[in-house]
Coordinates of C-alpha atoms and ligand atoms in Angstrom, one line a residue:
X70 CA 37.2 -10.8 3.1
X71 CA 37.7 -9.2 -0.3
X72 CA 35.1 -6.7 -1.4
X73 CA 32.9 -6.6 -4.3
X74 CA 33.1 -3.3 -6.5
X75 CA 29.9 -2.0 -8.1
X76 CA 30.7 0.8 -10.6
X77 CA 27.7 3.4 -10.5
X78 CA 25.0 3.8 -7.9
X79 CA 22.2 3.9 -10.2
X80 CA 19.2 1.5 -9.9
X81 CA 21.0 -1.5 -11.3
X82 CA 24.1 -1.1 -9.0
X83 CA 22.2 -0.3 -5.7
X84 CA 19.9 -3.4 -6.0
X85 CA 22.8 -5.7 -6.6
X86 CA 24.7 -4.1 -3.8
X87 CA 21.9 -4.8 -1.4
X88 CA 21.5 -8.1 -2.6
X89 CA 25.2 -8.9 -2.3
X90 CA 25.4 -7.4 1.2
X91 CA 22.2 -8.8 2.6
X92 CA 21.8 -12.4 1.0
X93 CA 25.5 -13.3 0.9
X94 CA 26.6 -11.2 3.6
X95 CA 29.4 -9.9 1.5
X96 CA 31.4 -6.7 1.4
X97 CA 30.6 -4.1 -1.3
X98 CA 32.2 -0.9 -2.4
X99 CA 30.1 1.2 -4.5
X100 CA 32.3 3.7 -6.7
X101 CA 30.3 6.6 -8.1
X102 CA 31.8 9.2 -10.4
X103 CA 29.2 11.9 -9.6
X104 CA 28.5 13.7 -6.4
X105 CA 25.5 11.9 -5.6
X106 CA 23.8 8.8 -5.7
X107 CA 21.0 7.4 -8.0
X108 CA 22.6 7.7 -11.5
X109 CA 20.0 9.0 -14.0
X110 CA 17.2 8.5 -11.2
X111 CA 18.6 11.2 -9.1
X112 CA 16.2 13.8 -7.9
X113 CA 16.6 16.6 -5.3
X114 CA 14.0 19.1 -3.6
X115 CA 14.6 22.6 -5.0
X116 CA 14.2 26.1 -3.2
X117 CA 10.5 25.9 -4.5
X118 CA 10.1 22.6 -2.6
X119 CA 9.5 20.9 -5.8
X120 CA 11.2 17.6 -6.4
X121 CA 13.0 17.7 -9.5
X122 CA 14.1 14.7 -11.7
X123 CA 17.5 16.0 -12.7
X124 CA 17.8 13.5 -15.7
X125 CA 14.4 13.6 -16.9
X126 CA 11.1 12.1 -15.8
X127 CA 11.1 8.8 -14.3
X128 CA 7.8 7.3 -13.7
X129 CA 8.0 4.0 -11.8
X130 CA 5.5 1.4 -13.2
X131 CA 5.6 -2.5 -12.9
X132 CA 3.6 -5.6 -13.3
X133 CA 6.1 -7.4 -10.8
X134 CA 4.5 -8.0 -7.2
X135 CA 8.2 -9.0 -6.4
X136 CA 9.9 -5.7 -7.8
X137 CA 7.0 -3.5 -6.0
X138 CA 7.4 -5.5 -2.8
X139 CA 11.2 -5.0 -2.8
X140 CA 11.0 -1.3 -3.4
X141 CA 8.2 -0.9 -0.7
X142 CA 10.7 -1.8 1.9
X143 CA 12.6 1.1 1.1
X144 CA 9.8 3.9 0.3
X145 CA 6.3 4.7 0.7
X146 CA 4.5 5.6 -2.4
X147 CA 2.7 8.6 -3.8
X148 CA -0.3 7.6 -6.2
X149 CA 0.3 8.8 -9.5
X150 CA -1.1 7.9 -12.9
X151 CA 1.2 9.3 -15.6
X152 CA -0.8 11.3 -18.4
X153 CA 1.0 12.7 -21.6
X154 CA -0.3 15.3 -24.1
X155 CA 1.2 15.6 -27.5
X156 CA 1.2 19.1 -29.2
X157 CA 0.5 18.7 -32.9
X158 CA -0.3 21.7 -35.0
X159 CA -0.9 23.8 -31.9
X160 CA -3.3 21.3 -30.6
X161 CA -3.1 19.0 -27.3
X162 CA -3.8 15.4 -27.9
X163 CA -3.9 12.5 -25.5
X164 CA -0.6 10.4 -26.0
X165 CA -0.7 7.3 -26.5
X166 CA -3.0 7.8 -29.2
X167 CA -6.6 6.8 -27.9
X168 CA -10.1 7.0 -29.3
X169 CA -10.1 10.8 -28.3
X170 CA -6.9 11.5 -30.0
X171 CA -8.3 10.0 -33.2
X172 CA -11.6 11.8 -33.2
X173 CA -10.1 15.1 -32.3
X174 CA -7.3 14.9 -34.9
X175 CA -9.7 13.7 -37.7
X176 CA -12.8 15.5 -36.7
X177 CA -14.7 12.4 -36.3
X178 CA -17.2 10.8 -33.9
X179 CA -15.8 7.0 -33.9
X180 CA -16.7 4.8 -31.1
X181 CA -14.9 2.0 -29.7
X182 CA -17.0 -0.2 -31.5
X183 CA -16.3 1.1 -35.1
X184 CA -13.0 2.9 -34.8
X185 CA -11.5 -0.2 -36.4
X186 CA -13.3 1.0 -39.6
X187 CA -10.5 3.8 -39.8
X188 CA -7.8 1.5 -38.4
X189 CA -8.6 -1.2 -41.0
X190 CA -9.0 1.2 -44.0
X191 CA -5.5 2.9 -43.3
X192 CA -3.1 0.6 -41.8
X193 CA -0.6 -0.7 -43.9
X194 CA 0.3 -4.5 -44.5
X195 CA 4.3 -4.8 -44.6
X196 CA 5.3 -8.5 -45.0
X197 CA 7.5 -8.0 -42.0
X198 CA 7.5 -5.5 -39.1
X199 CA 11.1 -4.2 -39.6
X200 CA 11.3 -0.9 -38.1
X201 CA 9.4 2.0 -36.1
X202 CA 7.7 3.0 -39.3
X203 CA 6.3 -0.5 -39.9
X204 CA 5.0 -0.9 -36.3
X205 CA 2.8 2.4 -36.5
X206 CA 1.7 2.5 -39.9
X207 CA 0.7 -1.2 -39.6
X208 CA -1.5 -0.5 -36.8
X209 CA -2.9 3.1 -37.6
X210 CA -1.8 4.4 -40.9
X211 CA 0.8 6.8 -42.1
X212 CA -1.4 10.0 -41.3
X213 CA -0.9 9.4 -37.6
X214 CA 2.5 8.3 -38.1
X215 CA 3.6 11.3 -39.7
X216 CA 2.0 13.7 -37.1
X217 CA 2.8 11.9 -33.8
X218 CA 5.7 9.7 -34.4
X219 CA 7.9 10.2 -37.2
X220 CA 9.6 13.5 -36.4
X221 CA 9.7 12.8 -32.6
X222 CA 11.5 9.5 -33.1
X223 CA 14.0 11.2 -35.5
X224 CA 14.6 13.9 -33.0
X225 CA 14.9 11.5 -30.1
X226 CA 17.1 9.0 -31.9
X227 CA 18.9 10.9 -34.5
X228 CA 18.1 8.3 -37.1
X229 CA 15.0 8.0 -39.7
X230 CA 12.4 5.7 -38.3
X231 CA 13.2 3.1 -41.4
X232 CA 16.4 2.6 -39.5
X233 CA 15.2 2.0 -36.1
X234 CA 14.0 -1.3 -34.7
X235 CA 10.3 -2.0 -33.6
X236 CA 11.3 -2.3 -30.0
X237 CA 11.6 1.4 -29.5
X238 CA 8.0 2.1 -29.8
X239 CA 6.7 -1.4 -28.6
X240 CA 5.8 0.2 -25.2
X241 CA 3.5 2.7 -26.9
X242 CA 0.0 1.1 -27.3
X243 CA -2.6 2.3 -29.8
X244 CA -5.9 2.5 -28.0
X245 CA -9.5 2.1 -29.2
X246 CA -11.0 3.1 -25.7
X247 CA -10.5 6.5 -23.9
X248 CA -7.9 5.5 -21.4
X249 CA -5.5 8.4 -21.3
X250 CA -3.0 7.1 -19.1
X251 CA 0.5 6.5 -20.4
X252 CA 0.8 3.3 -18.6
X253 CA -1.5 0.7 -17.5
X254 CA 0.7 -1.4 -15.1
X255 CA -0.7 -3.1 -12.1
X256 CA 1.7 -0.9 -10.0
X257 CA 2.1 2.7 -10.7
X258 CA 3.4 5.3 -8.2
X259 CA 6.4 7.7 -7.3
X260 CA 8.8 7.2 -4.3
X261 CA 7.0 9.4 -1.6
X262 CA 10.2 11.2 -0.9
X263 CA 11.9 10.9 -4.4
X264 CA 14.2 8.4 -6.1
X265 CA 17.4 9.5 -4.2
X266 CA 15.8 8.7 -0.9
X267 CA 14.6 5.5 -2.0
X268 CA 18.1 4.2 -3.1
X269 CA 19.7 5.8 -0.2
X270 CA 17.4 3.3 1.7
X271 CA 18.4 0.4 -0.6
X272 CA 22.2 1.3 -0.2
X273 CA 21.9 1.8 3.7
X274 CA 23.5 -1.6 4.9
X275 CA 26.7 -2.1 7.0
X276 CA 28.2 -4.1 4.5
X277 CA 27.8 -1.4 1.7
X278 CA 30.4 1.5 1.5
X279 CA 29.9 4.4 -1.1
X280 CA 32.8 6.5 -2.8
X281 CA 31.4 9.6 -4.3
X282 CA 33.2 11.7 -6.7
X283 CA 35.4 8.9 -7.8
X284 CA 36.2 7.6 -11.2
X285 CA 36.6 3.7 -11.1
X286 CA 39.6 4.0 -13.2
X287 CA 41.5 6.0 -10.4
X288 CA 41.2 3.3 -7.9
X289 CA 40.9 0.1 -9.9
X290 CA 44.6 -0.6 -9.4
X291 CA 44.6 -0.1 -5.7
X292 CA 41.9 -2.7 -4.7
X293 CA 42.2 -6.3 -4.7
X294 CA 38.6 -7.0 -5.3
X295 CA 36.5 -10.3 -5.4
X296 CA 34.4 -9.1 -8.6
X297 CA 33.4 -6.3 -10.4
X298 CA 29.9 -5.0 -11.4
X299 CA 30.1 -2.3 -13.9
X300 CA 26.8 -0.3 -15.0
X301 CA 28.9 2.3 -16.8
X302 CA 29.1 2.2 -20.7
X303 CA 30.9 -1.0 -21.7
X304 CA 32.8 0.5 -24.8
X305 CA 34.3 3.0 -22.3
X306 CA 35.4 0.4 -19.8
X307 CA 37.3 -1.1 -22.9
X308 CA 38.9 2.1 -23.9
X309 CA 37.0 2.2 -27.3
X310 CA 39.1 -0.6 -28.5
X311 CA 36.6 -1.7 -31.2
X312 CA 35.3 1.9 -31.7
X313 CA 32.6 4.1 -30.0
X314 CA 29.2 2.5 -29.3
X315 CA 26.7 5.1 -30.2
X316 CA 24.4 6.3 -27.3
X317 CA 21.9 9.3 -27.2
X318 CA 22.4 11.9 -24.7
X319 CA 19.8 14.5 -23.3
X320 CA 20.3 18.0 -22.2
X321 CA 17.8 19.4 -19.9
X322 CA 17.0 23.2 -19.9
X323 CA 15.5 23.9 -16.7
X324 CA 13.3 27.2 -16.4
X325 CA 11.4 28.5 -13.4
X326 CA 8.2 30.7 -13.8
X327 CA 6.3 32.7 -11.1
X328 CA 3.3 31.0 -12.1
X329 CA 1.1 28.2 -10.7
X330 CA 1.0 26.0 -13.6
X331 CA 2.7 25.9 -17.0
X332 CA 0.9 23.2 -18.7
X333 CA -2.1 20.9 -17.7
X334 CA 0.0 17.8 -17.2
X335 CA 3.4 16.4 -16.2
X336 CA 4.5 15.9 -19.8
X337 CA 3.7 17.6 -23.1
X338 CA 5.4 16.1 -26.2
X339 CA 6.5 18.3 -29.1
X340 CA 6.8 16.0 -32.1
X341 CA 7.1 18.4 -34.9
X342 CA 8.5 21.8 -33.8
X343 CA 11.4 22.6 -31.6
X344 CA 14.6 21.0 -30.9
X345 CA 13.2 19.8 -27.7
X346 CA 11.2 16.4 -27.5
X347 CA 9.2 17.1 -24.5
X348 CA 8.6 19.5 -21.7
X349 CA 8.1 18.3 -18.2
X350 CA 6.6 20.3 -15.3
X351 CA 7.8 18.6 -12.0
X352 CA 5.1 19.7 -9.7
X353 CA 2.3 17.6 -11.1
X354 CA 4.4 14.5 -9.8
X355 CA 3.4 15.2 -6.4
X356 CA 0.3 17.4 -6.9
X357 CA 1.7 20.2 -4.6
X358 CA 0.9 23.8 -4.4
X359 CA 3.6 26.4 -4.9
X360 CA 3.5 29.9 -6.3
X361 CA 6.4 29.1 -8.7
X362 CA 6.8 26.1 -11.3
X363 CA 9.6 24.6 -12.7
X364 CA 10.0 23.0 -16.2
X365 CA 12.6 21.0 -18.2
X366 CA 13.0 21.1 -21.9
X367 CA 14.6 17.7 -23.1
X368 CA 17.0 18.2 -26.0
X369 CA 18.6 15.0 -27.6
X370 CA 22.2 15.1 -29.0
X371 CA 24.8 12.5 -30.2
X372 CA 27.4 13.7 -27.8
X373 CA 27.4 14.2 -23.9
X374 CA 26.8 11.8 -21.2
X375 CA 25.4 8.4 -22.7
X376 CA 21.8 7.9 -21.7
X377 CA 19.9 5.8 -24.4
X378 CA 21.8 2.8 -26.2
X379 CA 20.6 3.0 -29.8
X380 CA 19.6 -0.4 -30.5
X381 CA 20.2 -0.8 -34.2
X382 CA 21.3 -4.2 -35.6
X383 CA 24.8 -2.7 -36.2
X384 CA 25.3 -1.3 -32.9
X385 CA 24.1 -4.7 -31.2
X386 CA 26.7 -6.3 -33.0
X387 CA 29.5 -3.8 -32.0
X388 CA 28.1 -4.4 -28.3
X389 CA 28.3 -8.2 -28.9
X390 CA 32.1 -7.8 -29.8
X391 CA 32.6 -6.1 -26.4
X392 CA 30.6 -8.3 -24.6
X393 CA 32.6 -11.4 -25.9
X394 CA 36.0 -10.2 -24.6
X395 CA 36.7 -12.7 -22.0
X396 CA 36.7 -11.3 -18.7
X397 CA 36.0 -13.1 -15.6
X398 CA 36.4 -10.5 -13.1
X399 CA 33.7 -8.2 -14.5
X400 CA 30.0 -8.2 -15.0
X401 CA 28.5 -5.7 -17.0
X402 CA 24.9 -4.4 -15.8
X403 CA 22.0 -1.8 -16.3
X404 CA 21.1 0.2 -19.5
X405 CA 24.7 1.3 -20.4
X406 CA 26.6 -1.9 -19.5
X407 CA 24.1 -4.3 -21.3
X408 CA 23.4 -1.6 -24.0
X409 CA 19.6 -2.2 -23.5
X410 CA 16.7 0.3 -23.5
X411 CA 15.3 -1.0 -20.1
X412 CA 12.9 0.6 -17.9
X413 CA 13.5 0.9 -14.2
X414 CA 11.5 -2.3 -13.3
X415 CA 13.0 -4.2 -16.0
X416 CA 16.5 -3.4 -14.7
X417 CA 15.3 -4.3 -11.0
X418 CA 13.7 -7.4 -11.9
X419 CA 16.8 -8.6 -13.8
X420 CA 19.1 -7.7 -10.9
X421 CA 16.8 -9.3 -8.5
X422 CA 16.9 -12.7 -10.5
X423 CA 20.8 -12.5 -11.2
X424 CA 22.5 -15.3 -9.8
X425 CA 24.9 -14.1 -7.1
Ligands
UDP732 N1 7.2 8.4 -29.3 C1 6.9 9.2 -30.6 N2 6.1 9.9 -30.1 C2 5.7 10.2 -28.8 C3 6.3 9.6 -28.0 C4 7.0 8.5 -28.2 O1 7.3 8.9 -31.5 O2 4.9 11.4 -28.7 C5 8.2 7.2 -29.8 C6 9.8 7.8 -29.8 O3 10.5 7.0 -30.6 C7 10.1 7.3 -28.3 C8 9.5 6.0 -28.1 O4 8.3 6.3 -28.7 O5 11.6 7.3 -28.1 C9 9.3 5.5 -26.6 O6 8.6 6.8 -25.9 P1 8.7 7.0 -24.5 O7 7.9 8.1 -23.9 O8 8.5 5.6 -23.7 O9 10.4 7.3 -24.1 P2 11.4 7.3 -22.8 O10 10.5 8.0 -21.8 O11 12.0 6.1 -22.7 O12 12.4 8.4 -23.6

């Protein structure tokens, strides 16, 4: 029986591999260029006993019972409600913006009942919502936009907010209540033993074989395969024949401190100062007690391993040119293959619904 090839062992490739192996009883060869599985979800326990997310904070949340139940076959869960603070002018504020953020930033005493007075007198009324700036200013006005969003977004994406589409901040609400959770999804938790263990479980099937440390290009001519599912960057697959698709890359600067706690919550954002966007302190994810703590500062770049597709119209058009190249043998999947700013649960849901 001919094997399927899945390029990349991240969440998209792993879920699809499992389905092909389990539902269709097909052979699957997972080809992974790194020396570990999991793609950007990869985590490991360090010498301090802390689970480190090597490629930045991954907080699992979903509204989908189906997605939750699928993953629950492969992991137990650690209850975790993600909370983020943002540092503006040296003060910490809840993020997303809620009633407390508004009152502390303005020095006011608005309540859930009358905070609309502020919003209504400060929000703008653009005829169309075309960019990140429009989304935020039309909800809460320019003062909050400048202090909490403008510089963070420009640092993160390398473009002015006027050139970035609304979808980038669509996932960040503005709240009138005091809820300080980053997400309010029905299911929110972290895999008890980490993402790598969970993905190991997903890939643990007698029909699935994994090749680590292997660039797909080095083996592609030696295997007569049934179908290829490619979760790497689509422009790279086609040797950049229409030019490079812009992606945002992120460098993580890890630091260890001989202290119990570096910051009060797992993630603190730094919208206006420094070249990093946020600092993650990993021990908060699993509420563990250790004498040391490990943090990572996140610095966005234009070059490096592609991480975030930059969904401007121009880039989407270039992606569409690549996607239109006739190719019956290959299906492009995941954030890089589809050039979409997916969260983990969105990718899993898509892969679960995929016709195989
Ligand atoms: N964002 C911002 N200020 C913040 C947090 C987020 O301007 O304090 C914007 C920024 O453009 C960011 C987007 O909202 O890229 C989505 O934020 P999220 O935390 O979901 O980003 P991710 O975890 O996917 O990097």
